[in-house]
PDB file of C-alpha atoms in Angstrom:
ATOM      1  CA  UNK A 128      24.908 -34.503  -2.197  1.00 96.00           C
ATOM      2  CA  UNK A 129      21.768 -34.007  -0.162  1.00 95.00           C
ATOM      3  CA  UNK A 130      19.579 -31.218   1.099  1.00 96.00           C
ATOM      4  CA  UNK A 131      20.260 -30.595   4.782  1.00 96.00           C
ATOM      5  CA  UNK A 132      19.044 -27.054   5.406  1.00 98.00           C
ATOM      6  CA  UNK A 133      16.508 -24.840   3.713  1.00 98.00           C
ATOM      7  CA  UNK A 134      15.373 -21.482   5.003  1.00 97.00           C
ATOM      8  CA  UNK A 135      12.582 -19.001   5.493  1.00 98.00           C
ATOM      9  CA  UNK A 136      13.299 -15.292   5.956  1.00 98.00           C
ATOM     10  CA  UNK A 137      11.812 -14.126   9.240  1.00 98.00           C
ATOM     11  CA  UNK A 138      11.439 -10.609  10.611  1.00 97.00           C
ATOM     12  CA  UNK A 139      12.269 -11.636  14.184  1.00 98.00           C
ATOM     13  CA  UNK A 140      14.115 -14.847  15.049  1.00 98.00           C
ATOM     14  CA  UNK A 141      12.800 -15.173  18.611  1.00 98.00           C
ATOM     15  CA  UNK A 142       9.195 -14.639  17.500  1.00 98.00           C
ATOM     16  CA  UNK A 143       9.725 -17.092  14.653  1.00 98.00           C
ATOM     17  CA  UNK A 144      11.158 -19.728  16.992  1.00 98.00           C
ATOM     18  CA  UNK A 145       8.069 -19.452  19.193  1.00 98.00           C
ATOM     19  CA  UNK A 146       5.692 -19.717  16.249  1.00 98.00           C
ATOM     20  CA  UNK A 147       7.483 -22.574  14.501  1.00 98.00           C
ATOM     21  CA  UNK A 148       7.863 -24.615  17.718  1.00 98.00           C
ATOM     22  CA  UNK A 149       4.913 -23.712  19.968  1.00 98.00           C
ATOM     23  CA  UNK A 150       2.266 -23.235  17.272  1.00 98.00           C
ATOM     24  CA  UNK A 151       3.418 -25.408  14.357  1.00 98.00           C
ATOM     25  CA  UNK A 152       5.050 -28.080  16.535  1.00 98.00           C
ATOM     26  CA  UNK A 153       8.599 -28.223  15.169  1.00 98.00           C
ATOM     27  CA  UNK A 154      11.562 -28.662  17.525  1.00 98.00           C
ATOM     28  CA  UNK A 155      14.611 -26.471  17.895  1.00 98.00           C
ATOM     29  CA  UNK A 156      17.669 -28.250  16.494  1.00 98.00           C
ATOM     30  CA  UNK A 157      20.561 -25.783  16.306  1.00 98.00           C
ATOM     31  CA  UNK A 158      20.917 -22.429  18.013  1.00 98.00           C
ATOM     32  CA  UNK A 159      24.331 -20.799  17.829  1.00 97.00           C
ATOM     33  CA  UNK A 160      25.261 -17.099  17.824  1.00 96.00           C
ATOM     34  CA  UNK A 161      26.194 -15.736  14.394  1.00 93.00           C
ATOM     35  CA  UNK A 162      27.168 -12.089  14.598  1.00 92.00           C
ATOM     36  CA  UNK A 163      24.125  -9.989  15.405  1.00 93.00           C
ATOM     37  CA  UNK A 164      21.866 -12.970  14.735  1.00 97.00           C
ATOM     38  CA  UNK A 165      21.692 -16.717  15.383  1.00 97.00           C
ATOM     39  CA  UNK A 166      22.129 -19.833  13.286  1.00 98.00           C
ATOM     40  CA  UNK A 167      18.716 -21.066  14.324  1.00 98.00           C
ATOM     41  CA  UNK A 168      17.117 -24.180  12.868  1.00 98.00           C
ATOM     42  CA  UNK A 169      14.044 -26.242  13.615  1.00 98.00           C
ATOM     43  CA  UNK A 170      13.230 -29.772  12.605  1.00 98.00           C
ATOM     44  CA  UNK A 171      10.134 -31.953  12.476  1.00 98.00           C
ATOM     45  CA  UNK A 172       9.662 -34.299  15.474  1.00 98.00           C
ATOM     46  CA  UNK A 173       8.540 -36.847  12.851  1.00 96.00           C
ATOM     47  CA  UNK A 174      12.046 -36.805  11.336  1.00 96.00           C
ATOM     48  CA  UNK A 175      14.667 -35.369  13.704  1.00 96.00           C
ATOM     49  CA  UNK A 176      17.507 -36.308  11.366  1.00 96.00           C
ATOM     50  CA  UNK A 177      15.700 -34.789   8.404  1.00 96.00           C
ATOM     51  CA  UNK A 178      15.893 -31.465   6.619  1.00 97.00           C
ATOM     52  CA  UNK A 179      16.353 -28.503   8.949  1.00 98.00           C
ATOM     53  CA  UNK A 180      14.502 -25.254   8.462  1.00 98.00           C
ATOM     54  CA  UNK A 181      16.721 -22.242   9.047  1.00 98.00           C
ATOM     55  CA  UNK A 182      14.917 -19.239  10.525  1.00 98.00           C
ATOM     56  CA  UNK A 183      16.980 -16.710   8.640  1.00 97.00           C
ATOM     57  CA  UNK A 184      16.969 -12.956   9.401  1.00 97.00           C
ATOM     58  CA  UNK A 185      15.322 -10.884   6.663  1.00 96.00           C
ATOM     59  CA  UNK A 186      17.454  -7.791   7.272  1.00 95.00           C
ATOM     60  CA  UNK A 187      18.971  -7.681   3.766  1.00 96.00           C
ATOM     61  CA  UNK A 188      17.322  -4.786   1.873  1.00 96.00           C
ATOM     62  CA  UNK A 189      16.355  -7.010  -1.073  1.00 97.00           C
ATOM     63  CA  UNK A 190      14.367  -9.387   1.116  1.00 97.00           C
ATOM     64  CA  UNK A 191      11.626  -6.982   2.237  1.00 96.00           C
ATOM     65  CA  UNK A 192      10.274  -6.178  -1.257  1.00 96.00           C
ATOM     66  CA  UNK A 193      10.626  -9.848  -2.243  1.00 97.00           C
ATOM     67  CA  UNK A 194       8.591 -11.086   0.723  1.00 97.00           C
ATOM     68  CA  UNK A 195       5.978  -8.368   0.293  1.00 95.00           C
ATOM     69  CA  UNK A 196       5.489  -9.187  -3.379  1.00 95.00           C
ATOM     70  CA  UNK A 197       4.979 -12.878  -2.606  1.00 96.00           C
ATOM     71  CA  UNK A 198       2.483 -12.221   0.189  1.00 96.00           C
ATOM     72  CA  UNK A 199       0.659  -9.701  -2.018  1.00 94.00           C
ATOM     73  CA  UNK A 200      -0.050 -12.404  -4.571  1.00 95.00           C
ATOM     74  CA  UNK A 201      -0.706 -15.080  -1.965  1.00 96.00           C
ATOM     75  CA  UNK A 202       2.366 -17.115  -2.880  1.00 97.00           C
ATOM     76  CA  UNK A 203       3.771 -19.403  -0.185  1.00 98.00           C
ATOM     77  CA  UNK A 204       7.545 -19.429   0.334  1.00 97.00           C
ATOM     78  CA  UNK A 205       7.627 -22.975   1.698  1.00 97.00           C
ATOM     79  CA  UNK A 206       5.463 -26.068   1.690  1.00 97.00           C
ATOM     80  CA  UNK A 207       5.135 -28.574   4.529  1.00 98.00           C
ATOM     81  CA  UNK A 208       3.676 -32.048   4.187  1.00 97.00           C
ATOM     82  CA  UNK A 209       0.935 -33.086   6.593  1.00 98.00           C
ATOM     83  CA  UNK A 210      -1.177 -36.245   6.911  1.00 97.00           C
ATOM     84  CA  UNK A 211      -4.468 -34.364   7.144  1.00 98.00           C
ATOM     85  CA  UNK A 212      -4.678 -30.780   5.899  1.00 98.00           C
ATOM     86  CA  UNK A 213      -8.179 -30.238   7.238  1.00 98.00           C
ATOM     87  CA  UNK A 214      -7.232 -31.394  10.739  1.00 98.00           C
ATOM     88  CA  UNK A 215      -4.084 -29.211  10.757  1.00 98.00           C
ATOM     89  CA  UNK A 216      -6.099 -26.262   9.454  1.00 98.00           C
ATOM     90  CA  UNK A 217      -8.666 -26.654  12.239  1.00 98.00           C
ATOM     91  CA  UNK A 218      -5.986 -27.045  14.894  1.00 98.00           C
ATOM     92  CA  UNK A 219      -4.052 -23.975  13.710  1.00 98.00           C
ATOM     93  CA  UNK A 220      -7.145 -21.791  13.333  1.00 98.00           C
ATOM     94  CA  UNK A 221      -7.984 -22.606  16.941  1.00 98.00           C
ATOM     95  CA  UNK A 222      -4.460 -21.478  17.853  1.00 98.00           C
ATOM     96  CA  UNK A 223      -5.144 -18.141  16.150  1.00 97.00           C
ATOM     97  CA  UNK A 224      -3.362 -18.738  12.844  1.00 98.00           C
ATOM     98  CA  UNK A 225      -4.721 -16.865   9.827  1.00 97.00           C
ATOM     99  CA  UNK A 226      -5.268 -18.792   6.587  1.00 97.00           C
ATOM    100  CA  UNK A 227      -5.324 -16.982   3.227  1.00 96.00           C
ATOM    101  CA  UNK A 228      -6.550 -20.189   1.599  1.00 96.00           C
ATOM    102  CA  UNK A 229      -8.643 -22.841   3.352  1.00 96.00           C
ATOM    103  CA  UNK A 230      -8.054 -26.517   2.472  1.00 97.00           C
ATOM    104  CA  UNK A 231      -8.857 -27.128  -1.183  1.00 95.00           C
ATOM    105  CA  UNK A 232      -8.649 -30.290  -3.269  1.00 93.00           C
ATOM    106  CA  UNK A 233      -6.318 -29.698  -6.207  1.00 88.00           C
ATOM    107  CA  UNK A 234      -6.257 -32.983  -8.078  1.00 85.00           C
ATOM    108  CA  UNK A 235      -3.738 -35.295  -6.402  1.00 91.00           C
ATOM    109  CA  UNK A 236      -3.155 -32.926  -3.512  1.00 94.00           C
ATOM    110  CA  UNK A 237      -5.081 -30.934  -0.913  1.00 97.00           C
ATOM    111  CA  UNK A 238      -3.484 -27.633   0.006  1.00 97.00           C
ATOM    112  CA  UNK A 239      -4.020 -24.745   2.372  1.00 98.00           C
ATOM    113  CA  UNK A 240      -2.026 -21.551   2.935  1.00 98.00           C
ATOM    114  CA  UNK A 241      -1.420 -19.695   6.194  1.00 98.00           C
ATOM    115  CA  UNK A 242       0.487 -16.674   7.489  1.00 98.00           C
ATOM    116  CA  UNK A 243       3.529 -17.532   9.644  1.00 98.00           C
ATOM    117  CA  UNK A 244       3.345 -14.090  11.380  1.00 97.00           C
ATOM    118  CA  UNK A 245       6.980 -13.486  10.354  1.00 97.00           C
ATOM    119  CA  UNK A 246       6.198 -12.080   6.920  1.00 97.00           C
ATOM    120  CA  UNK A 247       5.642 -15.300   4.982  1.00 98.00           C
ATOM    121  CA  UNK A 248       2.885 -17.495   3.674  1.00 98.00           C
ATOM    122  CA  UNK A 249       3.331 -21.243   4.159  1.00 98.00           C
ATOM    123  CA  UNK A 250       1.565 -24.002   2.285  1.00 98.00           C
ATOM    124  CA  UNK A 251       0.352 -27.232   3.838  1.00 98.00           C
ATOM    125  CA  UNK A 252       0.069 -30.140   1.437  1.00 98.00           C
ATOM    126  CA  UNK A 253      -1.469 -33.578   1.733  1.00 98.00           C
ATOM    127  CA  UNK A 254      -0.896 -36.045  -1.078  1.00 95.00           C
ATOM    128  CA  UNK A 255      -3.728 -38.473  -1.828  1.00 91.00           C
TER     129      UNK A 255
ATOM    130  CA  UNK B 167     -10.979   0.492 -22.298  1.00 64.00           C
ATOM    131  CA  UNK B 168     -12.608  -2.940 -22.653  1.00 75.00           C
ATOM    132  CA  UNK B 169     -16.367  -3.210 -22.244  1.00 90.00           C
ATOM    133  CA  UNK B 170     -18.312  -5.905 -20.470  1.00 93.00           C
ATOM    134  CA  UNK B 171     -18.749  -7.992 -23.602  1.00 93.00           C
ATOM    135  CA  UNK B 172     -15.087  -7.884 -24.534  1.00 94.00           C
ATOM    136  CA  UNK B 173     -14.204  -8.870 -20.990  1.00 96.00           C
ATOM    137  CA  UNK B 174     -16.506 -11.882 -21.147  1.00 95.00           C
ATOM    138  CA  UNK B 175     -15.488 -12.858 -24.689  1.00 95.00           C
ATOM    139  CA  UNK B 176     -12.224 -14.426 -23.569  1.00 95.00           C
ATOM    140  CA  UNK B 177     -12.576 -18.042 -22.362  1.00 94.00           C
ATOM    141  CA  UNK B 178      -9.790 -17.620 -19.808  1.00 95.00           C
ATOM    142  CA  UNK B 179     -11.626 -14.736 -18.157  1.00 96.00           C
ATOM    143  CA  UNK B 180     -14.810 -16.777 -17.971  1.00 96.00           C
ATOM    144  CA  UNK B 181     -12.798 -19.569 -16.330  1.00 96.00           C
ATOM    145  CA  UNK B 182     -11.457 -17.080 -13.801  1.00 96.00           C
ATOM    146  CA  UNK B 183     -15.013 -16.034 -12.950  1.00 97.00           C
ATOM    147  CA  UNK B 184     -15.967 -19.731 -12.675  1.00 95.00           C
ATOM    148  CA  UNK B 185     -13.087 -20.241 -10.248  1.00 95.00           C
ATOM    149  CA  UNK B 186     -14.154 -17.270  -8.135  1.00 96.00           C
ATOM    150  CA  UNK B 187     -17.727 -18.559  -8.046  1.00 95.00           C
ATOM    151  CA  UNK B 188     -16.403 -21.826  -6.570  1.00 94.00           C
ATOM    152  CA  UNK B 189     -14.866 -19.818  -3.755  1.00 95.00           C
ATOM    153  CA  UNK B 190     -14.967 -16.059  -3.518  1.00 96.00           C
ATOM    154  CA  UNK B 191     -12.090 -14.006  -2.173  1.00 96.00           C
ATOM    155  CA  UNK B 192      -9.108 -15.897  -3.583  1.00 97.00           C
ATOM    156  CA  UNK B 193      -5.509 -14.773  -3.755  1.00 97.00           C
ATOM    157  CA  UNK B 194      -3.778 -14.659  -7.127  1.00 96.00           C
ATOM    158  CA  UNK B 195      -1.883 -17.810  -6.113  1.00 96.00           C
ATOM    159  CA  UNK B 196      -5.092 -19.742  -5.512  1.00 96.00           C
ATOM    160  CA  UNK B 197      -6.671 -18.546  -8.757  1.00 96.00           C
ATOM    161  CA  UNK B 198      -3.585 -19.688 -10.688  1.00 95.00           C
ATOM    162  CA  UNK B 199      -3.589 -23.061  -8.931  1.00 93.00           C
ATOM    163  CA  UNK B 200      -7.267 -23.628  -9.651  1.00 93.00           C
ATOM    164  CA  UNK B 201      -6.885 -22.671 -13.312  1.00 93.00           C
ATOM    165  CA  UNK B 202      -3.971 -25.020 -13.852  1.00 91.00           C
ATOM    166  CA  UNK B 203      -5.259 -27.981 -11.839  1.00 87.00           C
ATOM    167  CA  UNK B 204      -9.023 -27.788 -12.261  1.00 81.00           C
ATOM    168  CA  UNK B 205      -9.421 -26.100 -15.632  1.00 81.00           C
ATOM    169  CA  UNK B 206      -6.200 -27.414 -17.129  1.00 82.00           C
ATOM    170  CA  UNK B 207      -5.314 -23.925 -18.324  1.00 84.00           C
ATOM    171  CA  UNK B 208      -1.609 -23.238 -18.378  1.00 84.00           C
ATOM    172  CA  UNK B 209      -1.231 -19.493 -18.082  1.00 91.00           C
ATOM    173  CA  UNK B 210       1.577 -17.483 -16.612  1.00 94.00           C
ATOM    174  CA  UNK B 211       0.863 -15.580 -13.417  1.00 94.00           C
ATOM    175  CA  UNK B 212       1.362 -12.375 -15.387  1.00 96.00           C
ATOM    176  CA  UNK B 213      -1.310 -13.403 -17.906  1.00 96.00           C
ATOM    177  CA  UNK B 214      -3.772 -14.211 -15.124  1.00 97.00           C
ATOM    178  CA  UNK B 215      -2.938 -10.857 -13.539  1.00 96.00           C
ATOM    179  CA  UNK B 216      -3.734  -9.055 -16.776  1.00 97.00           C
ATOM    180  CA  UNK B 217      -7.049 -10.886 -17.129  1.00 97.00           C
ATOM    181  CA  UNK B 218      -7.917  -9.926 -13.553  1.00 97.00           C
ATOM    182  CA  UNK B 219      -7.164  -6.284 -14.371  1.00 97.00           C
ATOM    183  CA  UNK B 220      -9.581  -6.386 -17.324  1.00 97.00           C
ATOM    184  CA  UNK B 221     -12.311  -7.964 -15.197  1.00 98.00           C
ATOM    185  CA  UNK B 222     -11.718  -5.318 -12.546  1.00 97.00           C
ATOM    186  CA  UNK B 223     -11.934  -2.508 -15.118  1.00 97.00           C
ATOM    187  CA  UNK B 224     -15.416  -3.565 -16.213  1.00 96.00           C
ATOM    188  CA  UNK B 225     -16.529  -4.100 -12.635  1.00 96.00           C
ATOM    189  CA  UNK B 226     -16.893  -7.892 -12.727  1.00 97.00           C
ATOM    190  CA  UNK B 227     -14.201  -8.199 -10.094  1.00 97.00           C
ATOM    191  CA  UNK B 228     -13.248  -6.284  -7.002  1.00 97.00           C
ATOM    192  CA  UNK B 229     -10.010  -6.475  -5.091  1.00 97.00           C
ATOM    193  CA  UNK B 230      -9.928  -6.059  -1.344  1.00 96.00           C
ATOM    194  CA  UNK B 231      -6.911  -5.678   0.878  1.00 93.00           C
ATOM    195  CA  UNK B 232      -6.976  -7.376   4.226  1.00 86.00           C
ATOM    196  CA  UNK B 233      -3.785  -6.316   5.917  1.00 86.00           C
ATOM    197  CA  UNK B 234      -0.999  -7.564   3.703  1.00 87.00           C
ATOM    198  CA  UNK B 235      -3.171  -9.905   1.664  1.00 91.00           C
ATOM    199  CA  UNK B 236      -5.013  -9.154  -1.546  1.00 94.00           C
ATOM    200  CA  UNK B 237      -8.237 -11.006  -2.273  1.00 96.00           C
ATOM    201  CA  UNK B 238     -10.314 -11.105  -5.447  1.00 98.00           C
ATOM    202  CA  UNK B 239     -14.103 -11.110  -5.407  1.00 98.00           C
ATOM    203  CA  UNK B 240     -16.563 -11.703  -8.206  1.00 97.00           C
ATOM    204  CA  UNK B 241     -19.187  -9.001  -8.728  1.00 97.00           C
ATOM    205  CA  UNK B 242     -22.103 -10.039 -10.911  1.00 94.00           C
ATOM    206  CA  UNK B 243     -23.881  -6.678 -10.735  1.00 94.00           C
ATOM    207  CA  UNK B 244     -22.684  -5.528 -14.196  1.00 93.00           C
ATOM    208  CA  UNK B 245     -24.338  -8.610 -15.725  1.00 92.00           C
ATOM    209  CA  UNK B 246     -27.670  -6.912 -15.037  1.00 89.00           C
ATOM    210  CA  UNK B 247     -26.830  -4.560 -17.899  1.00 85.00           C
ATOM    211  CA  UNK B 248     -27.117  -7.518 -20.269  1.00 83.00           C
ATOM    212  CA  UNK B 249     -30.486  -8.502 -18.850  1.00 83.00           C
ATOM    213  CA  UNK B 250     -31.776  -4.944 -18.894  1.00 84.00           C
ATOM    214  CA  UNK B 251     -30.587  -4.350 -22.433  1.00 82.00           C
ATOM    215  CA  UNK B 252     -32.333  -7.274 -24.101  1.00 81.00           C
ATOM    216  CA  UNK B 253     -34.657  -9.023 -21.741  1.00 79.00           C
ATOM    217  CA  UNK B 254     -36.654  -6.042 -20.538  1.00 68.00           C
ATOM    218  CA  UNK B 255     -39.055  -4.174 -22.812  1.00 65.00           C
ATOM    219  CA  UNK B 256     -37.070  -0.949 -22.901  1.00 59.00           C
ATOM    220  CA  UNK B 257     -36.803   1.173 -26.050  1.00 62.00           C
ATOM    221  CA  UNK B 258     -33.570   0.422 -27.942  1.00 62.00           C
ATOM    222  CA  UNK B 259     -32.542   4.123 -28.135  1.00 66.00           C
ATOM    223  CA  UNK B 260     -32.071   3.996 -24.351  1.00 61.00           C
ATOM    224  CA  UNK B 261     -29.039   1.755 -24.928  1.00 58.00           C
ATOM    225  CA  UNK B 262     -26.572   3.341 -27.307  1.00 56.00           C
TER     226      UNK B 262
END
């Protein structure tokens, strides 16, 4: 058994695809129609055979309150590994991304948290 | 309702203020992370939330909303009450 797909709930799949590819730098992997929505995944160019991130519609009524509660308390719904949190932070800020937490050393890890513009907070993590 | 001294009497609440003095305007998530990693305090998010509410009640903390985010700020102004009460030559009957 292995993890192949994990997901984030997004408010708009097309907007999410743009943000996750053009701003973050992931690549589109799968894009197939699924009813009113799409089975839409992105993958890291550093590991094209690796775990796919599903940009999942957040239309289910339970998802809205769940996402809002997490954002309210500043809790990220996913965490991505980067080589240099500070460099990624600077690059993304320049691209207009809003961070709720700038890079901070937390023992063995440096983390930062940003808004993915689709209703989620995402953590960047760099292990030392 | 807790007073300033009760609010400050709890070590966890002093640690929270320490954390906010390191960087003002943190989310609850960041405060929790700092407490567990830097201060080695293992508290539930709910417990931290309750401590924040006490600090807010006595005015040592303010919460601002920036769009969908909630940030916590330290406010040291109430600490002046301590200074004024004992360190200034004011008559004791002025402070019930």
